[in-house]
CSV table of C-alpha atoms and ligand atoms in Angstrom, one decimal:
chain,number,residue,atom,x,y,z
S,75,UNK,CA,-3.2,10.6,-28.7
S,76,UNK,CA,-0.2,8.8,-27.3
S,77,UNK,CA,-0.5,8.0,-23.6
S,78,UNK,CA,1.7,6.3,-21.0
S,79,UNK,CA,0.0,4.9,-17.9
S,80,UNK,CA,2.5,4.9,-15.0
S,81,UNK,CA,2.3,3.6,-11.5
S,82,UNK,CA,3.1,0.9,-9.0
S,83,UNK,CA,1.8,-2.7,-9.3
S,84,UNK,CA,-1.9,-2.8,-8.3
S,85,UNK,CA,-2.5,0.9,-9.0
S,86,UNK,CA,-5.3,0.0,-11.5
S,87,UNK,CA,-3.4,0.7,-14.7
S,88,UNK,CA,-4.6,-2.4,-16.6
S,89,UNK,CA,-8.2,-1.9,-15.4
S,90,UNK,CA,-8.4,1.6,-16.7
S,91,UNK,CA,-6.2,1.0,-19.8
S,92,UNK,CA,-8.8,-1.3,-21.4
S,93,UNK,CA,-11.6,1.1,-20.9
S,94,UNK,CA,-9.7,4.1,-22.1
S,95,UNK,CA,-8.4,2.3,-25.2
S,96,UNK,CA,-11.9,1.3,-26.1
S,97,UNK,CA,-13.3,4.8,-25.5
S,98,UNK,CA,-10.5,6.6,-27.4
S,99,UNK,CA,-10.1,3.9,-30.1
S,100,UNK,CA,-6.4,3.6,-29.3
S,101,UNK,CA,-4.1,0.5,-29.5
S,102,UNK,CA,-3.4,-0.9,-26.1
S,103,UNK,CA,0.2,-2.0,-25.6
S,104,UNK,CA,0.6,-3.7,-22.2
S,105,UNK,CA,4.1,-5.2,-21.8
S,106,UNK,CA,3.0,-7.5,-18.9
S,107,UNK,CA,0.1,-8.8,-21.0
S,108,UNK,CA,2.4,-9.5,-24.0
S,109,UNK,CA,4.8,-11.4,-21.7
S,110,UNK,CA,2.0,-13.5,-20.1
S,111,UNK,CA,0.6,-14.3,-23.6
S,112,UNK,CA,4.1,-15.6,-24.5
S,113,UNK,CA,4.4,-17.5,-21.3
S,114,UNK,CA,1.0,-19.1,-22.0
S,115,UNK,CA,2.2,-20.1,-25.5
S,116,UNK,CA,5.5,-21.3,-24.2
S,117,UNK,CA,7.5,-19.2,-26.7
S,118,UNK,CA,11.2,-18.4,-26.3
S,119,UNK,CA,10.4,-14.9,-25.3
S,120,UNK,CA,7.9,-16.2,-22.7
S,121,UNK,CA,10.4,-18.7,-21.2
S,122,UNK,CA,13.0,-15.9,-20.9
S,123,UNK,CA,10.5,-13.4,-19.4
S,124,UNK,CA,9.0,-15.9,-16.9
S,125,UNK,CA,12.3,-16.4,-15.0
S,126,UNK,CA,12.2,-12.6,-14.1
S,127,UNK,CA,8.4,-12.2,-13.7
S,128,UNK,CA,8.1,-15.0,-11.2
S,129,UNK,CA,10.6,-13.2,-8.9
S,130,UNK,CA,9.0,-9.8,-9.5
S,131,UNK,CA,12.1,-8.6,-11.2
S,132,UNK,CA,12.2,-6.6,-14.5
S,133,UNK,CA,12.9,-8.3,-17.8
S,134,UNK,CA,16.1,-7.0,-19.4
S,135,UNK,CA,15.8,-3.7,-21.2
S,136,UNK,CA,17.0,-4.9,-24.6
S,137,UNK,CA,14.3,-7.6,-24.7
S,138,UNK,CA,11.5,-5.3,-23.7
S,139,UNK,CA,12.6,-2.4,-25.9
S,140,UNK,CA,12.8,-4.5,-29.1
S,141,UNK,CA,9.4,-6.0,-28.4
S,142,UNK,CA,7.7,-2.6,-27.8
S,143,UNK,CA,9.3,-0.8,-30.8
S,144,UNK,CA,8.2,-3.7,-33.1
S,145,UNK,CA,4.7,-3.4,-31.7
S,146,UNK,CA,4.6,0.4,-32.2
S,147,UNK,CA,5.2,-0.1,-35.9
S,148,UNK,CA,2.1,-2.2,-36.3
S,149,UNK,CA,-0.7,-0.5,-38.2
S,150,UNK,CA,-3.2,-0.1,-35.3
S,151,UNK,CA,-0.6,1.9,-33.3
S,152,UNK,CA,0.0,4.5,-36.0
S,153,UNK,CA,-2.9,6.8,-35.0
S,154,UNK,CA,-2.4,6.5,-31.3
S,155,UNK,CA,-1.7,4.2,-28.4
S,156,UNK,CA,-1.8,3.6,-24.7
S,157,UNK,CA,1.4,2.1,-23.1
S,158,UNK,CA,0.7,0.2,-19.9
S,159,UNK,CA,3.8,-1.0,-18.0
S,160,UNK,CA,6.4,0.6,-20.3
S,161,UNK,CA,8.7,2.4,-19.9
S,162,UNK,CA,10.0,1.2,-16.5
S,163,UNK,CA,13.6,2.2,-16.6
S,164,UNK,CA,15.6,5.2,-17.9
S,165,UNK,CA,17.1,3.3,-20.9
S,166,UNK,CA,13.5,2.2,-21.9
S,167,UNK,CA,12.3,5.8,-21.6
S,168,UNK,CA,15.2,7.1,-23.8
S,169,UNK,CA,14.7,4.3,-26.4
S,170,UNK,CA,11.0,5.2,-26.6
S,171,UNK,CA,11.7,8.9,-26.9
S,172,UNK,CA,14.2,8.4,-29.7
S,173,UNK,CA,11.9,6.0,-31.6
S,174,UNK,CA,8.9,8.3,-31.4
S,175,UNK,CA,11.1,11.3,-32.4
S,176,UNK,CA,12.2,9.4,-35.5
S,177,UNK,CA,8.6,8.6,-36.4
S,178,UNK,CA,7.5,12.2,-35.6
S,179,UNK,CA,4.9,10.8,-33.1
S,180,UNK,CA,5.8,12.3,-29.6
S,181,UNK,CA,4.1,11.4,-26.4
S,182,UNK,CA,1.1,13.4,-25.3
S,183,UNK,CA,0.9,12.6,-21.6
S,184,UNK,CA,2.3,10.4,-18.9
S,185,UNK,CA,-0.4,9.7,-16.4
S,186,UNK,CA,0.8,8.7,-13.0
S,187,UNK,CA,-1.5,6.7,-10.6
S,188,UNK,CA,-0.9,7.3,-6.9
S,189,UNK,CA,-1.9,4.7,-4.3
S,190,UNK,CA,-0.4,3.6,-1.0
S,191,UNK,CA,1.5,0.3,-1.0
S,192,UNK,CA,-0.9,-1.4,1.4
S,193,UNK,CA,-3.8,-0.7,-0.9
S,194,UNK,CA,-1.9,-2.3,-3.8
S,195,UNK,CA,-1.0,-5.4,-1.7
S,196,UNK,CA,-4.6,-5.9,-0.7
S,197,UNK,CA,-5.9,-5.4,-4.3
S,198,UNK,CA,-3.4,-7.8,-5.8
S,199,UNK,CA,-4.2,-10.5,-3.3
S,200,UNK,CA,-7.8,-10.5,-4.6
S,201,UNK,CA,-7.0,-10.0,-8.3
S,202,UNK,CA,-8.2,-12.5,-10.9
S,203,UNK,CA,-7.0,-12.2,-14.5
S,204,UNK,CA,-8.6,-13.5,-17.7
S,205,UNK,CA,-6.4,-16.1,-19.5
S,206,UNK,CA,-7.6,-14.9,-22.9
S,207,UNK,CA,-8.0,-11.1,-22.9
S,208,UNK,CA,-6.0,-10.3,-19.7
S,209,UNK,CA,-8.7,-8.1,-18.1
S,210,UNK,CA,-8.5,-7.8,-14.3
S,211,UNK,CA,-11.2,-8.6,-11.8
S,212,UNK,CA,-11.2,-8.6,-8.0
S,213,UNK,CA,-12.9,-11.0,-5.7
S,214,UNK,CA,-13.7,-8.1,-3.4
S,215,UNK,CA,-13.8,-4.9,-5.4
S,216,UNK,CA,-14.8,-6.0,-8.9
S,217,UNK,CA,-16.2,-9.5,-9.1
S,218,UNK,CA,-17.1,-10.9,-12.5
S,219,UNK,CA,-20.8,-11.6,-13.1
S,220,UNK,CA,-20.2,-15.3,-13.1
S,221,UNK,CA,-17.5,-16.6,-10.8
S,222,UNK,CA,-14.3,-17.6,-12.6
S,223,UNK,CA,-15.5,-16.3,-16.0
S,224,UNK,CA,-14.5,-13.1,-17.8
S,225,UNK,CA,-17.4,-10.8,-18.4
S,226,UNK,CA,-15.9,-9.4,-21.6
S,227,UNK,CA,-14.8,-12.6,-23.5
S,228,UNK,CA,-15.9,-15.7,-21.5
S,229,UNK,CA,-12.3,-16.7,-20.8
S,230,UNK,CA,-11.2,-18.5,-17.6
S,231,UNK,CA,-10.0,-16.3,-14.7
S,232,UNK,CA,-6.8,-17.3,-12.8
S,233,UNK,CA,-4.6,-15.9,-10.1
S,234,UNK,CA,-1.3,-14.6,-11.4
S,235,UNK,CA,1.8,-16.3,-9.9
S,236,UNK,CA,3.5,-13.0,-9.2
S,237,UNK,CA,0.5,-11.8,-7.0
S,238,UNK,CA,1.7,-13.6,-3.9
S,239,UNK,CA,2.4,-11.2,-1.1
S,240,UNK,CA,6.2,-11.7,-1.0
S,241,UNK,CA,6.5,-11.2,-4.8
S,242,UNK,CA,4.2,-8.2,-4.7
S,243,UNK,CA,6.4,-6.6,-2.0
S,244,UNK,CA,9.5,-7.2,-4.2
S,245,UNK,CA,7.7,-5.7,-7.2
S,246,UNK,CA,6.8,-2.6,-5.1
S,247,UNK,CA,10.5,-2.2,-4.2
S,248,UNK,CA,11.6,-2.7,-7.8
S,249,UNK,CA,9.1,0.0,-8.8
S,250,UNK,CA,10.5,2.5,-6.2
S,251,UNK,CA,14.2,1.7,-7.1
S,252,UNK,CA,14.0,1.4,-10.9
S,253,UNK,CA,10.8,3.0,-12.2
S,254,UNK,CA,9.8,5.8,-9.9
S,255,UNK,CA,13.0,7.8,-10.8
S,256,UNK,CA,11.5,8.2,-14.3
S,257,UNK,CA,8.9,10.6,-12.9
S,258,UNK,CA,11.6,13.4,-12.8
S,259,UNK,CA,12.4,12.6,-16.4
S,260,UNK,CA,8.8,13.1,-17.6
S,261,UNK,CA,8.2,16.1,-15.2
S,262,UNK,CA,11.2,17.9,-16.8
S,263,UNK,CA,9.6,17.3,-20.3
S,264,UNK,CA,6.3,18.8,-19.1
S,265,UNK,CA,4.5,15.5,-19.8
S,266,UNK,CA,3.5,14.3,-16.3
S,267,UNK,CA,-0.1,14.4,-15.0
S,268,UNK,CA,-1.2,12.7,-11.7
S,269,UNK,CA,-4.4,11.0,-10.7
S,270,UNK,CA,-5.4,9.3,-7.5
S,271,UNK,CA,-5.8,5.6,-8.1
S,272,UNK,CA,-7.7,5.2,-4.8
S,273,UNK,CA,-11.5,5.3,-4.6
S,274,UNK,CA,-14.1,3.5,-6.8
S,275,UNK,CA,-13.1,2.4,-10.3
S,276,UNK,CA,-15.7,4.8,-11.8
S,277,UNK,CA,-14.2,7.8,-9.9
S,278,UNK,CA,-10.7,7.0,-11.1
S,279,UNK,CA,-12.1,6.6,-14.6
S,280,UNK,CA,-13.6,10.1,-14.5
S,281,UNK,CA,-10.4,11.6,-13.2
S,282,UNK,CA,-8.4,10.0,-16.0
S,283,UNK,CA,-10.8,11.2,-18.7
S,284,UNK,CA,-10.5,14.7,-17.3
S,285,UNK,CA,-6.7,14.5,-17.3
S,286,UNK,CA,-6.4,13.3,-20.9
S,287,UNK,CA,-9.4,15.2,-22.3
S,288,UNK,CA,-11.4,12.1,-23.3
G,346,AP5,P1,2.7,-5.9,-15.3
G,346,AP5,O1,1.7,-6.9,-15.8
G,346,AP5,O2,2.9,-4.7,-16.1
G,346,AP5,O3,2.4,-5.7,-13.8
G,346,AP5,P2,2.5,-4.3,-12.9
G,346,AP5,O4,2.9,-3.1,-13.6
G,346,AP5,O5,3.2,-4.8,-11.7
G,346,AP5,O6,1.0,-3.9,-12.8
G,346,AP5,P3,-0.2,-4.8,-12.4
G,346,AP5,O7,-0.7,-5.6,-13.5
G,346,AP5,O8,0.2,-5.7,-11.2
G,346,AP5,O9,-1.2,-3.7,-11.8
G,346,AP5,P4,-2.2,-2.7,-12.5
G,346,AP5,O10,-1.8,-1.4,-12.1
G,346,AP5,O11,-2.4,-3.0,-14.0
G,346,AP5,O12,-3.5,-3.1,-11.7
G,346,AP5,P5,-4.9,-3.7,-12.1
G,346,AP5,O13,-5.6,-2.8,-13.0
G,346,AP5,O14,-4.7,-5.1,-12.6
G,346,AP5,O15,4.2,-6.6,-15.3
G,346,AP5,C1,4.3,-7.9,-14.8
G,346,AP5,C2,5.8,-8.3,-14.9
G,346,AP5,O16,6.2,-8.3,-16.3
G,346,AP5,C3,6.8,-7.3,-14.2
G,346,AP5,O17,7.0,-7.6,-12.8
G,346,AP5,C4,8.1,-7.6,-15.0
G,346,AP5,O18,8.7,-8.8,-14.6
G,346,AP5,C5,7.5,-7.8,-16.5
G,346,AP5,N1,7.5,-6.5,-17.2
G,346,AP5,C6,6.4,-5.9,-17.7
G,346,AP5,N2,6.7,-4.7,-18.3
G,346,AP5,C7,8.1,-4.6,-18.2
G,346,AP5,C8,9.0,-3.6,-18.6
G,346,AP5,N3,8.6,-2.5,-19.3
G,346,AP5,N4,10.3,-3.8,-18.3
G,346,AP5,C9,10.7,-4.9,-17.7
G,346,AP5,N5,9.9,-5.9,-17.3
G,346,AP5,C10,8.6,-5.7,-17.5
G,346,AP5,O19,-5.6,-3.7,-10.7
G,346,AP5,C11,-5.2,-4.5,-9.6
G,346,AP5,C12,-6.4,-5.1,-8.9
G,346,AP5,O20,-7.1,-4.0,-8.3
G,346,AP5,C13,-7.4,-5.8,-9.8
G,346,AP5,O21,-7.9,-6.9,-9.1
G,346,AP5,C14,-8.5,-4.8,-10.0
G,346,AP5,O22,-9.8,-5.3,-10.2
G,346,AP5,C15,-8.4,-4.0,-8.7
G,346,AP5,N6,-8.7,-2.5,-8.9
G,346,AP5,C16,-8.3,-1.7,-9.9
G,346,AP5,N7,-8.8,-0.5,-9.7
G,346,AP5,C17,-9.4,-0.5,-8.5
G,346,AP5,C18,-10.1,0.5,-7.7
G,346,AP5,N8,-10.1,1.8,-8.1
G,346,AP5,N9,-10.7,0.1,-6.5
G,346,AP5,C19,-10.6,-1.2,-6.1
G,346,AP5,N10,-10.0,-2.2,-6.8
G,346,AP5,C20,-9.4,-1.8,-8.0
């Protein structure tokens, strides 16, 4: 199965992506996570991406596309994957479609999460992210068992620099301007399914399973 998780910042894509990938035994390819890993390791890619991420702007298409297409050719992605945070622009969507057509591995579903902006802003203000495995927690809605420590891997939790309110508002605007127009692209191809990202994490998880048949 090849799945795209689509939706604004704070919609819960990352939270659900980890669970769904484990359940369906799919490779999880989350572009934001890959960039943050590179920022943490101070690589050339990380330094380039950071200048955009800190402002809530998108990293240039050529950089992201190259990175994702390389990742899709890795062994674990051959029998299925979940893309979280990609594609985010029309050129990214077209590059993905062409690459998957060449490999005879078309997308199965593009799952759109719907949440109001104010819910996203509130969630992101309380988000804590694991430095090692990038899982998301929330001081209010999903606290870790031990404060500051990841339940899954024991990594240290931190607050993302781009989760400040002003940057979040810019990320929401960038989503509306550059990413939301892709919905028409996927609707035309009959790939779009929608779930509500509101409500408890478990309820969202059940809706996603129903939508992808997991
Ligand atoms: P990225 O890391 O992809 O960020 P994003 O898409 O803005 O998404 P978020 O990670 O903010 O939200 P999420 O939907 O995953 O929410 P989460 O599950 O954590 O991208 C970061 C940056 O990298 C971009 O701004 C850009 O610069 C760059 N980038 C990445 N991909 C790119 C691309 N393709 N092209 C160009 N640039 C790119 O949940 C949020 C919080 O809510 C958590 O605290 C969680 O615990 C909580 N929560 C989740 N679900 C629920 C629920 N149902 N109820 C209550 N709380 C919940």
